[in-house]
PDB file of C-alpha atoms and ligand atoms in Angstrom:
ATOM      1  CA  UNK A  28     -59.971 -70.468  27.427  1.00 48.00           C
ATOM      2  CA  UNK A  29     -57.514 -69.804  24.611  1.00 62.00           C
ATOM      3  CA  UNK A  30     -54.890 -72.147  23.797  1.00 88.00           C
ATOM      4  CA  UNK A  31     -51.928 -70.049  23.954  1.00 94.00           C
ATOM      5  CA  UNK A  32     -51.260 -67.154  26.663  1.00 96.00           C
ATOM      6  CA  UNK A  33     -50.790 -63.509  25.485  1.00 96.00           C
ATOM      7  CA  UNK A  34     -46.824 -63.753  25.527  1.00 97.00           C
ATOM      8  CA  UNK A  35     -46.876 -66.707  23.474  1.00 97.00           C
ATOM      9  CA  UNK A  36     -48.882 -65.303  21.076  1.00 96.00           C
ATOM     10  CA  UNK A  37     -47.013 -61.703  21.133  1.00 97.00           C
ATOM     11  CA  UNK A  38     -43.226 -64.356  20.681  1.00 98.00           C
ATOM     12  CA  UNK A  39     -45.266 -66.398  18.316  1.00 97.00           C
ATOM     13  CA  UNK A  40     -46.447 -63.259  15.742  1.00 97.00           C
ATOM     14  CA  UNK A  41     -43.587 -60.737  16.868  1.00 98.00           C
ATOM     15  CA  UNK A  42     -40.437 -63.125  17.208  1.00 98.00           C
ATOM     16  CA  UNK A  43     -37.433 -61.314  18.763  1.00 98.00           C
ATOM     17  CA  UNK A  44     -33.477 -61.741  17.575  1.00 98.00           C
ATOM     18  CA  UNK A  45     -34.392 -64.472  14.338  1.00 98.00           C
ATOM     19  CA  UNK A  46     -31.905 -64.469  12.258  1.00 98.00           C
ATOM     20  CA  UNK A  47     -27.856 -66.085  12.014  1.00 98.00           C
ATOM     21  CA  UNK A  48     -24.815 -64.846  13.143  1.00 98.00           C
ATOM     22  CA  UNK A  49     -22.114 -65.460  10.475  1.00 97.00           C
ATOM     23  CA  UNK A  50     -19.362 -65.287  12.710  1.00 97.00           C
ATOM     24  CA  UNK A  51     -20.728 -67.117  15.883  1.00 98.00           C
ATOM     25  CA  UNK A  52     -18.801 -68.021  18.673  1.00 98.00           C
ATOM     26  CA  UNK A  53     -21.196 -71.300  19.526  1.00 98.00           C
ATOM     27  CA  UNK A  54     -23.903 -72.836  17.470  1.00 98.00           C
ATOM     28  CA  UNK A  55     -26.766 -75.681  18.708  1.00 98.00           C
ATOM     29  CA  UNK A  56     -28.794 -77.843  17.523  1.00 98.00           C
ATOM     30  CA  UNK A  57     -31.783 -79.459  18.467  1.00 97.00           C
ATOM     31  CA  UNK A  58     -34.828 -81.459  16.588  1.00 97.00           C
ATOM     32  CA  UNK A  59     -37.684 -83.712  17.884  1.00 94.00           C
ATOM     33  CA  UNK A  60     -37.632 -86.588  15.352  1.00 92.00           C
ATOM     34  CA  UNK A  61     -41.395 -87.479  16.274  1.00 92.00           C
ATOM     35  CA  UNK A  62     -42.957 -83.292  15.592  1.00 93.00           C
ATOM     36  CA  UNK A  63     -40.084 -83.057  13.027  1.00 95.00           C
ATOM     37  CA  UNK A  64     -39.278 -79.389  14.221  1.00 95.00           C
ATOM     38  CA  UNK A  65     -35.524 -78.036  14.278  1.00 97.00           C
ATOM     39  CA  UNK A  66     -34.234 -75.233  16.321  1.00 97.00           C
ATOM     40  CA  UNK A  67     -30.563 -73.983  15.349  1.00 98.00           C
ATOM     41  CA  UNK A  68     -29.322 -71.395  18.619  1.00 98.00           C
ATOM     42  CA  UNK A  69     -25.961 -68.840  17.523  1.00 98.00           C
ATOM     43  CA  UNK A  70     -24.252 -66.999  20.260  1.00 98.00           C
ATOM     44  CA  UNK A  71     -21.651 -64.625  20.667  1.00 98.00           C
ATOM     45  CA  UNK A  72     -19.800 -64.221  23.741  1.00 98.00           C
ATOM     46  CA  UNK A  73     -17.792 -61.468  25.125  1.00 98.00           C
ATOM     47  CA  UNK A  74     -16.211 -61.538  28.667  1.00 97.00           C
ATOM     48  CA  UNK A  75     -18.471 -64.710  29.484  1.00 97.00           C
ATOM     49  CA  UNK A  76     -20.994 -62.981  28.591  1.00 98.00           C
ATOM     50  CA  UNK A  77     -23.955 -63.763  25.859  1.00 98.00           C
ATOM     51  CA  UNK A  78     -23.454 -60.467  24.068  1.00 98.00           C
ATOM     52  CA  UNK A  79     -25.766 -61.640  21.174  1.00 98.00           C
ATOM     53  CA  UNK A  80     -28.258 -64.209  20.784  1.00 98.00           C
ATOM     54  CA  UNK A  81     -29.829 -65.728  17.599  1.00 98.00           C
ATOM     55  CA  UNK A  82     -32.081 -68.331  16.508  1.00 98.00           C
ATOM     56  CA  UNK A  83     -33.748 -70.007  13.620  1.00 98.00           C
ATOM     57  CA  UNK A  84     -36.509 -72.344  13.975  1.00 97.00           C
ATOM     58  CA  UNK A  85     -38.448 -74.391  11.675  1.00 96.00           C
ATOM     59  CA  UNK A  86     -41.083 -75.463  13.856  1.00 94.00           C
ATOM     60  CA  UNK A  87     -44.606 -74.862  15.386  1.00 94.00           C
ATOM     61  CA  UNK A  88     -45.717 -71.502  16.660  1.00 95.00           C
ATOM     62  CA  UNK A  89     -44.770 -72.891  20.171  1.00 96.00           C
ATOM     63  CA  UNK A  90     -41.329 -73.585  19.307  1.00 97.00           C
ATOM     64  CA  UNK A  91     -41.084 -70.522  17.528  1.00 97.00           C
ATOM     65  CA  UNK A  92     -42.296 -68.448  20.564  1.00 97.00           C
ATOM     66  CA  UNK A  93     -39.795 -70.605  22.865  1.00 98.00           C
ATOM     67  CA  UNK A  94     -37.050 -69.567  20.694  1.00 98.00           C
ATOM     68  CA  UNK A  95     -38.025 -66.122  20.813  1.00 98.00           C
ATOM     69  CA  UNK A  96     -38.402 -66.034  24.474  1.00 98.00           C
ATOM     70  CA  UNK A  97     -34.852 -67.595  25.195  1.00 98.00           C
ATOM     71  CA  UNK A  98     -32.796 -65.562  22.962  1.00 98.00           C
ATOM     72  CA  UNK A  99     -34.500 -62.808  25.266  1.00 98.00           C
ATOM     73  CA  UNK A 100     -33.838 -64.372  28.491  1.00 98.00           C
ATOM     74  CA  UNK A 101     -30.270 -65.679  27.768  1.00 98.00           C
ATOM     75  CA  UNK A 102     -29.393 -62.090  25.939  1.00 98.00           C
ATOM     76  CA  UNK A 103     -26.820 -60.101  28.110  1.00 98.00           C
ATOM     77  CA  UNK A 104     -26.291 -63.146  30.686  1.00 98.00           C
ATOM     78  CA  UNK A 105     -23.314 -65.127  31.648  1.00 98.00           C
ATOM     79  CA  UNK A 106     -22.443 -68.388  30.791  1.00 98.00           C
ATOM     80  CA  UNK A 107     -23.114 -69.925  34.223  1.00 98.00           C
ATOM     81  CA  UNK A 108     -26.594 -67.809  34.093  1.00 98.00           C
ATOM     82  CA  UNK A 109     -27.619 -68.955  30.799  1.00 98.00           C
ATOM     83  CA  UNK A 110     -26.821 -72.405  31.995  1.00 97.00           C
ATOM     84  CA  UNK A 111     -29.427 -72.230  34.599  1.00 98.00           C
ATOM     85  CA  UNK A 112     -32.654 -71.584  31.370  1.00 98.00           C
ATOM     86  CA  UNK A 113     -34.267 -74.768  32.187  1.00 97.00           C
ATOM     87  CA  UNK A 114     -37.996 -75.798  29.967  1.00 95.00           C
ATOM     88  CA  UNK A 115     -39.724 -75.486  33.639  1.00 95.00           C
ATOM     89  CA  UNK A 116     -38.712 -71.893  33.230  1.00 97.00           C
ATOM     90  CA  UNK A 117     -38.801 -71.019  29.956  1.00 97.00           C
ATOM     91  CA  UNK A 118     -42.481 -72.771  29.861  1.00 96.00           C
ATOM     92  CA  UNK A 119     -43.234 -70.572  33.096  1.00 96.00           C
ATOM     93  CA  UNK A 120     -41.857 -67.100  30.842  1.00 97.00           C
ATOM     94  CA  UNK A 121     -44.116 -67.845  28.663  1.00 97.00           C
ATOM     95  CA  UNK A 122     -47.096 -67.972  31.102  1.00 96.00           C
ATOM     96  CA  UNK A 123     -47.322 -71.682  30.252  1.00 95.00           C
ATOM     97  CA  UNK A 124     -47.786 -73.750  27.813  1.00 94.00           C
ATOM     98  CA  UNK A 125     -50.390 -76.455  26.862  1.00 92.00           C
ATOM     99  CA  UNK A 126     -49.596 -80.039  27.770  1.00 91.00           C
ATOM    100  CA  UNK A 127     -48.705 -81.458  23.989  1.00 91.00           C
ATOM    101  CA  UNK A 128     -46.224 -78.665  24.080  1.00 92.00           C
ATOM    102  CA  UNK A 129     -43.873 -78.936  26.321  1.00 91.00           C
ATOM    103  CA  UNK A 130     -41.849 -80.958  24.604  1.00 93.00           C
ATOM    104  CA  UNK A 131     -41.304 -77.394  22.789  1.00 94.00           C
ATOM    105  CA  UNK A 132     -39.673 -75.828  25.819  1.00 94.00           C
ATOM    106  CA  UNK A 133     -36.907 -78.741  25.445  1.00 94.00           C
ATOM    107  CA  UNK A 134     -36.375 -78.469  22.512  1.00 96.00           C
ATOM    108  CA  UNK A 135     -35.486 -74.271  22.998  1.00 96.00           C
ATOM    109  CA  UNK A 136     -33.205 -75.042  26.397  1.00 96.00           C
ATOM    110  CA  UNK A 137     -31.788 -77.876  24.639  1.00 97.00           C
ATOM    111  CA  UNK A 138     -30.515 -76.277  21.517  1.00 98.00           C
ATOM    112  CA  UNK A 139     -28.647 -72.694  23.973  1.00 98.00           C
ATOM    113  CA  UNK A 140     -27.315 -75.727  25.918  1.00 98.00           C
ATOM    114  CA  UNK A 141     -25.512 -77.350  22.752  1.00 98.00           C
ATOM    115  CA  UNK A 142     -24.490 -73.333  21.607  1.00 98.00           C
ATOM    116  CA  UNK A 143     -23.008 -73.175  24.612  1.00 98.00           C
ATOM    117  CA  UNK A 144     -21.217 -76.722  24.634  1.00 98.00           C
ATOM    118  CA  UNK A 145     -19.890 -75.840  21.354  1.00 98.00           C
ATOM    119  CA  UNK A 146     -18.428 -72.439  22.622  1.00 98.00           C
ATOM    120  CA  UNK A 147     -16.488 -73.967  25.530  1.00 98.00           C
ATOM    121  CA  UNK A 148     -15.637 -77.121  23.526  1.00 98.00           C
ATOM    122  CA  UNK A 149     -13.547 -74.763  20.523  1.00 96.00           C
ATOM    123  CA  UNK A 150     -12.363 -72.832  24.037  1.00 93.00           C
ATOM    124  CA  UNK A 151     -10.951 -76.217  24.680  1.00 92.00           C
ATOM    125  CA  UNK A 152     -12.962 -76.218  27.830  1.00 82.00           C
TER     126      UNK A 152
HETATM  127 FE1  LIG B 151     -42.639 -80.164  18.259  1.00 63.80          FE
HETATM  128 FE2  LIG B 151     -43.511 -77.825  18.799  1.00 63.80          FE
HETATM  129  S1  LIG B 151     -44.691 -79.501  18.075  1.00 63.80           S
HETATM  130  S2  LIG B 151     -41.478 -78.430  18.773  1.00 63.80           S
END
């Protein structure tokens, strides 16, 4: 049995929304000190909504597929919504994820968590 499911493989290879958005509304950021691998999330938000979503991650292809796949799954949603991307569900997107790598997952909800943070904190919420 392979190591990786197809849609971590397909987020791994074809990673959606990478980049940096110069004028974000929130930024996070997240590293495991013991893998070494860093995850910076930028969002935009519009109404309460995420309009845009952006990450960059210096990482393993796990993390960089878990990146991927929450920049899709937070994309469009509201605050409250995006709030609710646990690793349970992220790791579940992704049709799983091996053992060792969960730990990844965290490290993806972690970092939109701390974008988010950061957008209500300069809201002065
Ligand atoms: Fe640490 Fe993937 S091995 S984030």
């Amino acid at each position: 049995m392979p190591i990786y499911s197809d849609t971590v493989m397909d987020h791994f290879t074809n990673p959606r929304n990478v980049g940096e958005i110069e004028d974000a509304d929130g930024i996070g950021e997240e590293g495991n000190p013991v893998c070494g691998d860093m995850m910076t999330f930028y969002i935009k938000v519009d109404n309460n909504h995420l309009s845009d979503v952006k990450f960059k991650t210096f990482g393993c292809g796990a993390a960089i597929a878990v990146s991927s796949i929450v920049s899709e799954m937070a994309m469009g949603k509201t605050i409250e919504e995006a709030r609710k991307i646990t690793p349970a569900l992220v790791a579940k997107e992704l049709e799983g994820l091996p053992k060792n790598k969960f730990h990844c997952s965290n490290l993806g909800a972690q970092a939109l968590n701390k974008a988010i943070d950061d957008y209500l904190k300069k809201q002065g919420k």
